[in-house]
Amino acid sequence: QVQLVESGGGLVQTGGSLRLSCAASGGISSLNVMGWYRQAPGKQRELVAVATRIGTTNYADFVKGRFTISRDNAKNTVYLQMNSLKPEDTAVYYCHANGATYGGTFHNGPYWGQGTQVTVSS
């Protein structure tokens, strides 16, 4: 069973930075895709950034140039460096993964973390 645990959220002023981390556990050999989604109050959950095991990345237009996603495959961990934060970035940020190999078997997923709150004050 894959478990995702996020950390690093908090309160920051406009223009500030935060770094989110998400560690996957459960005897995982590999994870094809790891990434981040976010959900603001009253809005649908939306993709922020994802990264494949081989290093391909994809970003939402609203974070390009400000956020950077990275992975440590050996640790099954994904990071999101968030710079130049804006009040509209305020949301719960969820770690996401799919394509997990554990116990010698491939599992599609998807898998979600419990979420971490990011609040950007104006």
Tab-separated table of C-alpha atoms in Angstrom:
chain	number	residue	atom	x	y	z
A	1	GLN	CA	0.000	0.000	0.000
A	2	VAL	CA	1.425	3.353	-1.052
A	3	GLN	CA	1.333	6.177	1.457
A	4	LEU	CA	2.222	9.769	0.620
A	5	VAL	CA	3.136	12.213	3.361
A	6	GLU	CA	3.512	15.920	2.608
A	7	SER	CA	5.362	18.538	4.608
A	8	GLY	CA	6.492	22.123	4.223
A	9	GLY	CA	3.286	24.107	3.982
A	10	GLY	CA	2.641	27.221	5.997
A	11	LEU	CA	1.998	30.941	5.972
A	12	VAL	CA	4.131	33.264	3.873
A	13	GLN	CA	3.894	36.825	2.623
A	14	THR	CA	3.430	37.769	-1.010
A	15	GLY	CA	6.690	37.309	-2.876
A	16	GLY	CA	7.985	34.754	-0.400
A	17	SER	CA	9.028	31.161	-0.908
A	18	LEU	CA	8.125	27.738	0.421
A	19	ARG	CA	9.385	24.253	-0.313
A	20	LEU	CA	6.994	21.322	-0.171
A	21	SER	CA	8.159	17.746	0.224
A	22	CYS	CA	6.306	14.488	-0.278
A	23	ALA	CA	7.720	11.127	0.705
A	24	ALA	CA	6.197	7.894	-0.528
A	25	SER	CA	6.379	4.737	1.550
A	26	GLY	CA	5.131	1.172	1.331
A	27	GLY	CA	8.030	-0.902	0.092
A	28	ILE	CA	7.998	0.886	-3.252
A	29	SER	CA	10.511	-0.022	-5.928
A	30	SER	CA	9.549	2.808	-8.235
A	31	LEU	CA	6.871	5.382	-8.988
A	32	ASN	CA	6.238	6.421	-12.568
A	33	VAL	CA	4.752	9.834	-11.877
A	34	MET	CA	4.868	12.049	-8.804
A	35	GLY	CA	3.505	15.527	-8.582
A	36	TRP	CA	1.398	18.199	-6.963
A	37	TYR	CA	-2.171	19.357	-7.261
A	38	ARG	CA	-3.914	22.097	-5.336
A	39	GLN	CA	-7.431	22.969	-4.293
A	40	ALA	CA	-8.568	26.395	-3.170
A	41	PRO	CA	-11.851	26.903	-1.272
A	42	GLY	CA	-14.811	26.620	-3.608
A	43	LYS	CA	-12.666	25.515	-6.535
A	44	GLN	CA	-11.834	22.227	-8.194
A	45	ARG	CA	-8.551	20.466	-7.603
A	46	GLU	CA	-6.057	21.451	-10.304
A	47	LEU	CA	-2.692	20.242	-11.486
A	48	VAL	CA	0.311	22.286	-10.384
A	49	ALA	CA	3.279	20.236	-11.588
A	50	VAL	CA	4.219	16.621	-12.230
A	51	ALA	CA	7.473	14.796	-12.893
A	52	THR	CA	8.093	11.371	-14.338
A	53	ARG	CA	10.666	8.912	-13.095
A	54	ILE	CA	12.916	9.728	-16.043
A	55	GLY	CA	12.781	13.463	-15.414
A	56	THR	CA	10.093	14.773	-17.721
A	57	THR	CA	8.174	17.630	-16.109
A	58	ASN	CA	4.918	19.420	-16.786
A	59	TYR	CA	3.725	22.647	-15.186
A	60	ALA	CA	0.472	24.509	-15.089
A	61	ASP	CA	0.766	27.824	-16.913
A	62	PHE	CA	0.042	29.792	-13.760
A	63	VAL	CA	3.217	28.514	-12.024
A	64	LYS	CA	5.688	28.463	-14.903
A	65	GLY	CA	8.786	30.430	-14.019
A	66	ARG	CA	7.897	30.516	-10.310
A	67	PHE	CA	7.649	26.869	-9.162
A	68	THR	CA	10.127	24.046	-9.719
A	69	ILE	CA	9.405	20.363	-9.247
A	70	SER	CA	12.142	17.846	-8.572
A	71	ARG	CA	12.416	14.224	-7.535
A	72	ASP	CA	14.773	11.984	-5.627
A	73	ASN	CA	13.942	8.571	-7.024
A	74	ALA	CA	16.177	6.782	-4.542
A	75	LYS	CA	14.084	8.234	-1.714
A	76	ASN	CA	10.743	8.133	-3.555
A	77	THR	CA	10.380	11.802	-2.716
A	78	VAL	CA	9.130	14.746	-4.738
A	79	TYR	CA	9.705	18.413	-3.971
A	80	LEU	CA	8.018	21.618	-5.043
A	81	GLN	CA	10.038	24.803	-4.706
A	82	MET	CA	7.606	27.711	-4.786
A	83	ASN	CA	8.995	31.197	-5.323
A	84	SER	CA	7.344	34.578	-5.900
A	85	LEU	CA	4.209	33.368	-4.168
A	86	LYS	CA	0.957	35.226	-4.714
A	87	PRO	CA	-2.246	35.324	-2.655
A	88	GLU	CA	-3.958	33.329	-5.410
A	89	ASP	CA	-1.551	30.465	-4.702
A	90	THR	CA	-3.340	29.961	-1.379
A	91	ALA	CA	-4.720	26.424	-1.359
A	92	VAL	CA	-4.333	22.955	0.042
A	93	TYR	CA	-1.544	21.277	-1.888
A	94	TYR	CA	-1.857	17.544	-2.462
A	95	CYS	CA	0.881	15.130	-3.375
A	96	HIS	CA	-0.073	12.725	-6.139
A	97	ALA	CA	1.509	9.603	-7.567
A	98	ASN	CA	0.670	6.835	-9.967
A	99	GLY	CA	2.321	3.802	-11.488
A	100	ALA	CA	3.764	2.191	-8.372
A	101	THR	CA	5.810	-0.982	-8.303
A	102	TYR	CA	5.899	-2.789	-4.983
A	103	GLY	CA	5.924	-6.402	-3.949
A	104	GLY	CA	7.073	-7.240	-7.447
A	105	THR	CA	3.773	-6.040	-8.894
A	106	PHE	CA	2.761	-2.932	-10.818
A	107	HIS	CA	-0.184	-0.902	-9.506
A	108	ASN	CA	-1.765	1.948	-11.440
A	109	GLY	CA	-3.009	4.008	-8.506
A	110	PRO	CA	-3.648	6.933	-8.256
A	111	TYR	CA	-2.413	7.738	-4.804
A	112	TRP	CA	-2.967	10.950	-2.844
A	113	GLY	CA	-1.485	12.530	0.236
A	114	GLN	CA	-3.571	14.144	2.947
A	115	GLY	CA	-2.707	17.670	1.813
A	116	THR	CA	-0.741	20.558	3.259
A	117	GLN	CA	-2.054	24.111	3.588
A	118	VAL	CA	-0.240	26.951	1.863
A	119	THR	CA	-1.432	30.447	2.718
A	120	VAL	CA	-0.016	33.553	1.070
A	121	SER	CA	-0.889	36.828	2.744
A	122	SER	CA	-1.139	40.078	0.833
